[in-house]
CSV table of C-alpha atoms in Angstrom, one decimal:
chain,number,residue,atom,x,y,z
A,1,MET,CA,36.0,-30.5,79.7
A,2,MET,CA,35.9,-32.2,84.1
A,3,LEU,CA,38.7,-31.2,85.8
A,4,ASN,CA,39.9,-34.4,88.0
A,5,VAL,CA,39.6,-31.8,91.4
A,6,ASN,CA,40.0,-33.2,95.1
A,7,ASP,CA,37.3,-33.1,97.6
A,8,THR,CA,39.8,-32.0,99.9
A,9,ASP,CA,40.7,-29.2,97.3
A,10,CYS,CA,37.3,-27.8,97.7
A,11,ARG,CA,37.0,-26.3,101.5
A,12,GLN,CA,36.6,-22.4,99.9
A,13,LYS,CA,37.0,-20.0,102.5
A,14,LYS,CA,33.3,-18.2,102.6
A,15,ASP,CA,34.6,-15.2,104.7
A,16,GLY,CA,37.7,-13.7,103.1
A,17,PHE,CA,41.3,-13.5,104.0
A,18,ASN,CA,42.5,-11.1,106.6
A,19,GLY,CA,44.3,-8.2,104.6
A,20,GLN,CA,42.4,-9.2,101.5
A,21,LYS,CA,41.2,-6.5,98.9
A,22,ALA,CA,39.8,-6.4,95.4
A,23,ILE,CA,38.2,-4.4,93.1
A,24,VAL,CA,36.1,-5.9,90.3
A,25,ILE,CA,36.0,-2.7,87.2
A,26,PRO,CA,32.2,-2.6,86.1
A,27,ARG,CA,32.2,-4.4,82.9
A,28,THR,CA,30.2,-1.5,80.9
A,29,ILE,CA,33.6,0.8,81.5
A,30,VAL,CA,35.8,-2.2,80.4
A,31,GLU,CA,33.5,-2.9,77.3
A,32,SER,CA,33.7,0.9,76.6
A,33,CYS,CA,37.4,0.8,77.2
A,34,LEU,CA,37.6,-1.7,74.6
A,35,SER,CA,35.2,-1.1,72.0
A,36,ALA,CA,36.9,2.7,71.9
A,37,GLY,CA,40.3,0.9,70.9
A,38,GLY,CA,42.6,2.0,73.9
A,39,LEU,CA,46.2,2.3,73.3
A,40,PRO,CA,47.4,-0.8,74.4
A,41,GLY,CA,44.6,-3.0,73.3
A,42,LEU,CA,44.4,-4.3,76.4
A,43,ALA,CA,41.7,-3.9,79.4
A,44,LEU,CA,42.1,-4.7,83.2
A,45,THR,CA,39.2,-6.1,84.7
A,46,ASP,CA,39.9,-7.5,88.1
A,47,ILE,CA,42.7,-6.9,90.3
A,48,GLY,CA,43.2,-8.3,94.1
A,49,TYR,CA,45.8,-9.2,96.5
A,50,TYR,CA,45.1,-12.3,98.9
A,51,PRO,CA,47.7,-12.8,101.7
A,52,ARG,CA,48.2,-15.9,103.4
A,53,ALA,CA,44.9,-17.2,101.5
A,54,ARG,CA,44.1,-20.7,103.5
A,55,HIS,CA,40.8,-22.1,101.7
A,56,HIS,CA,41.3,-20.2,98.9
A,57,PHE,CA,39.5,-21.9,95.8
A,58,ARG,CA,38.4,-21.6,92.3
A,59,HIS,CA,37.0,-24.2,89.7
A,60,ARG,CA,35.6,-23.2,86.5
A,61,ASP,CA,34.6,-26.0,84.0
A,62,ASN,CA,34.2,-23.1,81.4
A,63,GLY,CA,37.0,-21.4,82.1
A,64,CYS,CA,36.9,-17.6,82.4
A,65,ASP,CA,36.2,-14.9,80.3
A,66,GLN,CA,39.3,-13.0,80.8
A,67,SER,CA,43.0,-14.4,81.3
A,68,ILE,CA,44.5,-14.6,84.3
A,69,LEU,CA,47.7,-14.2,85.9
A,70,ILE,CA,48.4,-15.1,89.3
A,71,TYR,CA,51.7,-14.1,91.1
A,72,CYS,CA,52.5,-16.0,94.5
A,73,SER,CA,54.5,-14.2,96.8
A,74,ASP,CA,54.6,-16.5,99.8
A,75,GLY,CA,53.3,-19.7,100.5
A,76,LEU,CA,52.2,-22.7,98.3
A,77,GLY,CA,49.3,-23.2,96.3
A,78,TRP,CA,48.5,-25.6,92.8
A,79,VAL,CA,46.4,-25.0,89.3
A,80,GLU,CA,45.1,-27.5,87.0
A,81,THR,CA,44.3,-27.1,83.6
A,82,ASP,CA,44.0,-29.8,80.5
A,83,LYS,CA,47.8,-28.9,80.7
A,84,GLY,CA,48.3,-30.8,83.9
A,85,ARG,CA,48.6,-30.0,87.5
A,86,PHE,CA,51.3,-27.8,88.7
A,87,MET,CA,52.6,-26.4,92.1
A,88,ALA,CA,53.2,-22.8,92.7
A,89,GLU,CA,55.3,-21.2,95.3
A,90,LYS,CA,56.9,-18.1,96.5
A,91,ASP,CA,58.1,-16.0,93.4
A,92,GLN,CA,56.4,-18.4,90.5
A,93,PHE,CA,53.4,-17.1,88.6
A,94,ILE,CA,50.7,-18.9,86.7
A,95,VAL,CA,48.8,-18.0,83.5
A,96,ILE,CA,45.3,-19.3,83.0
A,97,PRO,CA,44.3,-17.9,78.9
A,98,ALA,CA,40.8,-17.0,79.0
A,99,GLY,CA,38.2,-19.9,78.1
A,100,ALA,CA,40.5,-22.6,79.6
A,101,PRO,CA,39.3,-24.7,81.9
A,102,HIS,CA,40.8,-24.9,85.2
A,103,ALA,CA,41.1,-25.1,89.1
A,104,TYR,CA,43.2,-23.6,91.7
A,105,GLY,CA,43.7,-23.2,95.4
A,106,SER,CA,46.0,-22.7,98.2
A,107,SER,CA,48.0,-25.3,100.1
A,108,GLU,CA,46.2,-25.7,103.8
A,109,LEU,CA,49.6,-26.4,105.9
A,110,ARG,CA,51.4,-23.6,103.6
A,111,PRO,CA,48.5,-21.1,102.1
A,112,TRP,CA,49.7,-18.8,99.7
A,113,SER,CA,49.9,-15.1,99.5
A,114,ILE,CA,49.2,-14.2,96.2
A,115,TYR,CA,48.6,-10.9,93.6
A,116,TRP,CA,46.3,-11.4,90.8
A,117,VAL,CA,44.9,-9.5,87.5
A,118,HIS,CA,42.3,-10.7,85.0
A,119,PHE,CA,42.9,-8.9,81.2
A,120,ALA,CA,41.1,-8.9,78.3
A,121,GLY,CA,41.1,-7.3,74.7
A,122,SER,CA,42.6,-7.6,71.5
A,123,GLY,CA,45.9,-8.1,73.1
A,124,ALA,CA,45.3,-10.4,75.6
A,125,GLY,CA,45.9,-13.6,73.4
A,126,GLN,CA,49.4,-12.3,72.4
A,127,LEU,CA,50.2,-11.3,76.0
A,128,ASP,CA,49.0,-15.2,76.9
A,129,ALA,CA,51.5,-16.5,74.5
A,130,LEU,CA,54.4,-14.8,75.6
A,131,LEU,CA,53.5,-15.5,79.3
A,132,THR,CA,53.0,-19.0,78.7
A,133,VAL,CA,56.0,-19.5,76.4
A,134,GLU,CA,53.0,-20.6,73.5
A,135,ASN,CA,51.2,-22.9,76.1
A,136,THR,CA,54.1,-25.0,77.4
A,137,ARG,CA,54.7,-23.2,80.7
A,138,MET,CA,51.6,-22.6,82.7
A,139,CYS,CA,53.7,-21.9,86.0
A,140,GLN,CA,57.2,-20.4,85.9
A,141,SER,CA,59.6,-18.9,88.3
A,142,VAL,CA,60.4,-15.0,88.2
A,143,ALA,CA,63.0,-13.1,90.6
A,144,PHE,CA,61.3,-11.1,93.0
A,145,SER,CA,61.2,-7.2,92.1
A,146,GLU,CA,60.1,-4.4,94.4
A,147,GLU,CA,59.2,-2.4,91.5
A,148,ARG,CA,56.9,-5.5,90.4
A,149,ILE,CA,54.7,-4.6,93.5
A,150,LYS,CA,54.9,-1.2,93.2
A,151,LEU,CA,53.2,-1.6,89.8
A,152,PHE,CA,50.6,-3.5,91.0
A,153,GLU,CA,49.8,-0.6,94.0
A,154,ARG,CA,49.8,1.8,91.4
A,155,MET,CA,47.3,0.4,89.6
A,156,PHE,CA,45.2,-0.7,92.4
A,157,CYS,CA,45.4,3.2,94.2
A,158,VAL,CA,44.5,4.6,91.2
A,159,LEU,CA,41.5,2.3,90.5
A,160,GLU,CA,40.5,3.1,94.4
A,161,THR,CA,39.9,7.0,93.1
A,162,GLY,CA,37.1,6.1,90.7
A,163,TYR,CA,36.7,5.3,87.0
A,164,SER,CA,37.2,8.1,85.1
A,165,ALA,CA,38.6,7.7,81.4
A,166,ASP,CA,41.9,9.2,81.9
A,167,LYS,CA,42.7,6.8,85.1
A,168,ILE,CA,41.2,3.7,83.1
A,169,GLY,CA,43.3,4.4,80.4
A,170,TYR,CA,46.7,5.1,82.9
A,171,VAL,CA,45.8,1.6,84.4
A,172,ASN,CA,45.8,-0.3,81.0
A,173,MET,CA,49.3,1.3,80.5
A,174,CYS,CA,50.6,0.4,83.9
A,175,LEU,CA,49.0,-3.3,83.2
A,176,VAL,CA,51.4,-3.6,79.8
A,177,HIS,CA,54.3,-2.8,82.0
A,178,PHE,CA,53.4,-5.2,84.6
A,179,LEU,CA,52.7,-7.9,82.9
A,180,SER,CA,55.8,-7.2,81.0
A,181,SER,CA,57.6,-7.5,83.8
A,182,PHE,CA,56.9,-11.3,83.9
A,183,CYS,CA,57.3,-11.4,80.2
A,184,PHE,CA,60.6,-10.1,80.2
A,185,PRO,CA,61.9,-10.6,83.5
A,186,ASP,CA,65.6,-9.9,83.0
A,187,ILE,CA,65.1,-6.9,81.3
A,188,PHE,CA,62.9,-5.5,83.3
A,189,LEU,CA,65.1,-6.3,86.5
A,190,LEU,CA,68.0,-4.6,84.4
A,191,PRO,CA,68.1,-1.3,86.5
A,192,GLN,CA,68.2,-3.3,89.9
A,193,ARG,CA,71.1,-5.1,88.6
A,194,LYS,CA,74.2,-2.6,88.5
A,195,GLU,CA,76.2,-5.2,90.5
A,196,PHE,CA,76.2,-7.9,87.8
A,197,LYS,CA,76.2,-7.4,83.9
A,198,ASP,CA,76.3,-10.6,82.0
A,199,LEU,CA,78.7,-11.0,78.9
A,200,ILE,CA,76.6,-9.4,76.3
A,201,GLU,CA,75.8,-6.3,78.6
A,202,ILE,CA,79.7,-6.4,79.0
A,203,VAL,CA,80.1,-6.1,75.4
A,204,VAL,CA,77.6,-3.4,74.6
A,205,ASP,CA,78.7,-1.0,77.3
A,206,TYR,CA,82.4,-1.4,75.4
A,207,MET,CA,80.9,-0.7,72.3
A,208,ARG,CA,78.6,2.5,73.7
A,209,GLN,CA,82.3,3.7,75.2
A,210,ASN,CA,84.0,3.1,71.7
A,211,LEU,CA,81.9,4.6,69.3
A,212,HIS,CA,84.4,6.9,67.6
A,213,LYS,CA,86.2,3.6,66.6
A,214,PRO,CA,85.8,1.3,63.9
A,215,LEU,CA,85.9,-2.0,66.4
A,216,GLN,CA,86.5,-5.5,65.1
A,217,LEU,CA,84.9,-8.9,65.9
A,218,HIS,CA,88.3,-10.1,67.6
A,219,GLU,CA,88.1,-7.1,69.6
A,220,LEU,CA,84.7,-7.3,71.0
A,221,ALA,CA,85.3,-11.1,72.1
A,222,SER,CA,88.2,-10.3,73.6
A,223,GLN,CA,86.5,-8.4,76.0
A,224,VAL,CA,84.7,-11.2,77.9
A,225,HIS,CA,87.6,-13.6,76.7
A,226,ILE,CA,85.4,-16.3,74.6
A,227,SER,CA,86.0,-17.2,71.3
A,228,VAL,CA,85.0,-15.4,68.0
A,229,SER,CA,82.7,-17.9,67.1
A,230,TYR,CA,81.0,-18.8,70.3
A,231,PHE,CA,80.7,-15.1,71.0
A,232,SER,CA,79.1,-14.4,67.8
A,233,SER,CA,76.4,-17.1,68.6
A,234,LEU,CA,76.0,-15.9,71.8
A,235,PHE,CA,75.3,-12.4,70.8
A,236,LYS,CA,73.0,-13.1,68.1
A,237,ARG,CA,70.9,-15.5,70.3
A,238,LYS,CA,70.6,-12.7,72.8
A,239,THR,CA,69.9,-9.6,70.8
A,240,GLY,CA,68.5,-11.0,67.4
A,241,TYR,CA,71.5,-9.5,65.5
A,242,SER,CA,75.0,-10.0,64.9
A,243,PRO,CA,77.8,-8.4,67.4
A,244,LEU,CA,78.8,-5.8,64.4
A,245,ASP,CA,75.1,-5.1,63.0
A,246,TYR,CA,74.4,-4.1,66.7
A,247,PHE,CA,77.3,-1.4,66.8
A,248,ASN,CA,76.3,-0.2,63.8
A,249,HIS,CA,72.7,0.7,65.3
A,250,ILE,CA,74.2,2.1,68.4
A,251,LYS,CA,76.1,4.3,66.4
A,252,ILE,CA,73.3,5.5,63.7
A,253,GLN,CA,71.1,5.8,67.2
A,254,LYS,CA,74.4,8.3,67.9
A,255,ALA,CA,74.1,9.8,64.9
A,256,CYS,CA,70.6,10.8,64.7
A,257,GLN,CA,71.3,12.7,68.1
A,258,TYR,CA,74.3,14.7,66.4
A,259,LEU,CA,71.7,15.5,63.4
A,260,LEU,CA,69.0,16.7,65.8
A,261,PHE,CA,70.8,18.5,68.7
A,262,THR,CA,73.8,20.1,66.6
A,263,ASP,CA,74.9,21.9,63.7
A,264,MET,CA,77.8,19.1,62.5
A,265,HIS,CA,78.0,18.5,59.0
A,266,ILE,CA,77.6,15.2,57.9
A,267,LYS,CA,81.4,14.3,57.5
A,268,GLU,CA,81.8,15.6,60.7
A,269,ILE,CA,79.2,13.0,62.4
A,270,ALA,CA,80.8,10.2,60.5
A,271,CYS,CA,84.4,11.0,61.5
A,272,LYS,CA,83.0,11.1,65.5
A,273,LEU,CA,81.9,7.9,64.8
A,274,GLY,CA,84.9,5.9,63.4
A,275,VAL,CA,83.4,6.4,59.9
A,276,ASP,CA,86.3,7.7,57.4
A,277,ASP,CA,84.5,7.8,54.5
A,278,PRO,CA,81.0,9.9,54.2
A,279,PHE,CA,79.3,7.8,51.4
A,280,TYR,CA,79.8,5.0,53.0
A,281,PHE,CA,78.2,6.5,56.4
A,282,SER,CA,75.1,7.4,54.4
A,283,ARG,CA,74.5,4.5,53.1
A,284,LEU,CA,74.8,2.7,56.6
A,285,PHE,CA,72.6,5.1,57.9
A,286,ASN,CA,70.4,5.1,55.0
A,287,ASN,CA,70.2,1.1,55.5
A,288,VAL,CA,69.0,1.4,59.4
A,289,MET,CA,67.0,4.4,59.3
A,290,GLY,CA,65.0,4.1,55.9
A,291,MET,CA,66.7,7.8,54.6
A,292,PRO,CA,69.5,9.4,53.8
A,293,PRO,CA,71.0,11.5,57.2
A,294,ALA,CA,70.3,14.8,55.5
A,295,GLU,CA,66.7,14.1,54.9
A,296,TYR,CA,66.8,13.0,58.3
A,297,ARG,CA,67.5,16.2,59.8
A,298,SER,CA,65.5,18.4,57.4
A,299,ARG,CA,62.3,16.1,58.3
A,300,LYS,CA,62.9,16.4,62.0
A,301,SER,CA,63.8,20.2,61.5
A,302,ARG,CA,60.7,20.7,59.7
A,303,THR,CA,58.8,18.9,62.5
A,304,ALA,CA,60.0,20.9,65.1
A,305,GLU,CA,59.2,24.1,63.3
A,306,GLN,CA,56.0,22.9,62.9
A,307,ASN,CA,55.5,22.3,66.8
A,308,ALA,CA,57.0,25.4,68.0
A,309,SER,CA,54.4,27.5,65.7
A,310,PHE,CA,51.8,25.6,67.1
A,311,PRO,CA,49.8,27.2,69.9
A,312,HIS,CA,50.4,25.5,73.1
């Protein structure tokens, strides 16, 4: 497919951009990493930062062998694919799946500053789908995060020191975290938003503080002053679970900690978690964890003993 790119878009700068930096990982190293079945199923192939990149332009009729993510931290740019032409401004990102014909470039009047990565591997297609919302959004907004920039700098700094297997492995794990900051920005920003909590976070905090109680649906909804029906719908849309199922999962998570780190009887643990009937508690535990609490405790205890006897 030939893209309709204007001549005025094609004034590509030949001598780079002041303050630019980029690393292209040798393809033999990338191929070795992917063939070895690296843990994330993903490999970084190229990484760079171009500040105020006036005349920046790329045009690939046959696409690129890798997926591309471009994060615009300032200024203005554009991208054109078979999905159309999109503008990208500060705190927006562009995703171009591998093999997709495309062109992109910087505004002349407001040249963009961009962080960019290329990535490949068996997991790249799934990441493309997440990042583009199943190929429906090639350009999206994302709130600024200093931690996201630190992740980028960490990957770059490690690569500057060489391409040993452990460094490449570490960088690829960081890459997954970096890309997840665009896939799930609200979750990524949670630790930075201590001053603000949405309705669901308020209720989950209330659940965690009241694990010793058998909370009812109306009591949970009353914490955020909305109707039970709307609360239930909102909670499931946000978490994928009903409020009471979610509450039970948190209870069982706490029960696992009691089983691992205390000598309390199962009946005592049930009482501490607001469940009077230990048989019901055991069934609930089994439904969530796939085994009864006594078996969970004994399995973990055997594993701990084996690890303790193994020479370190």
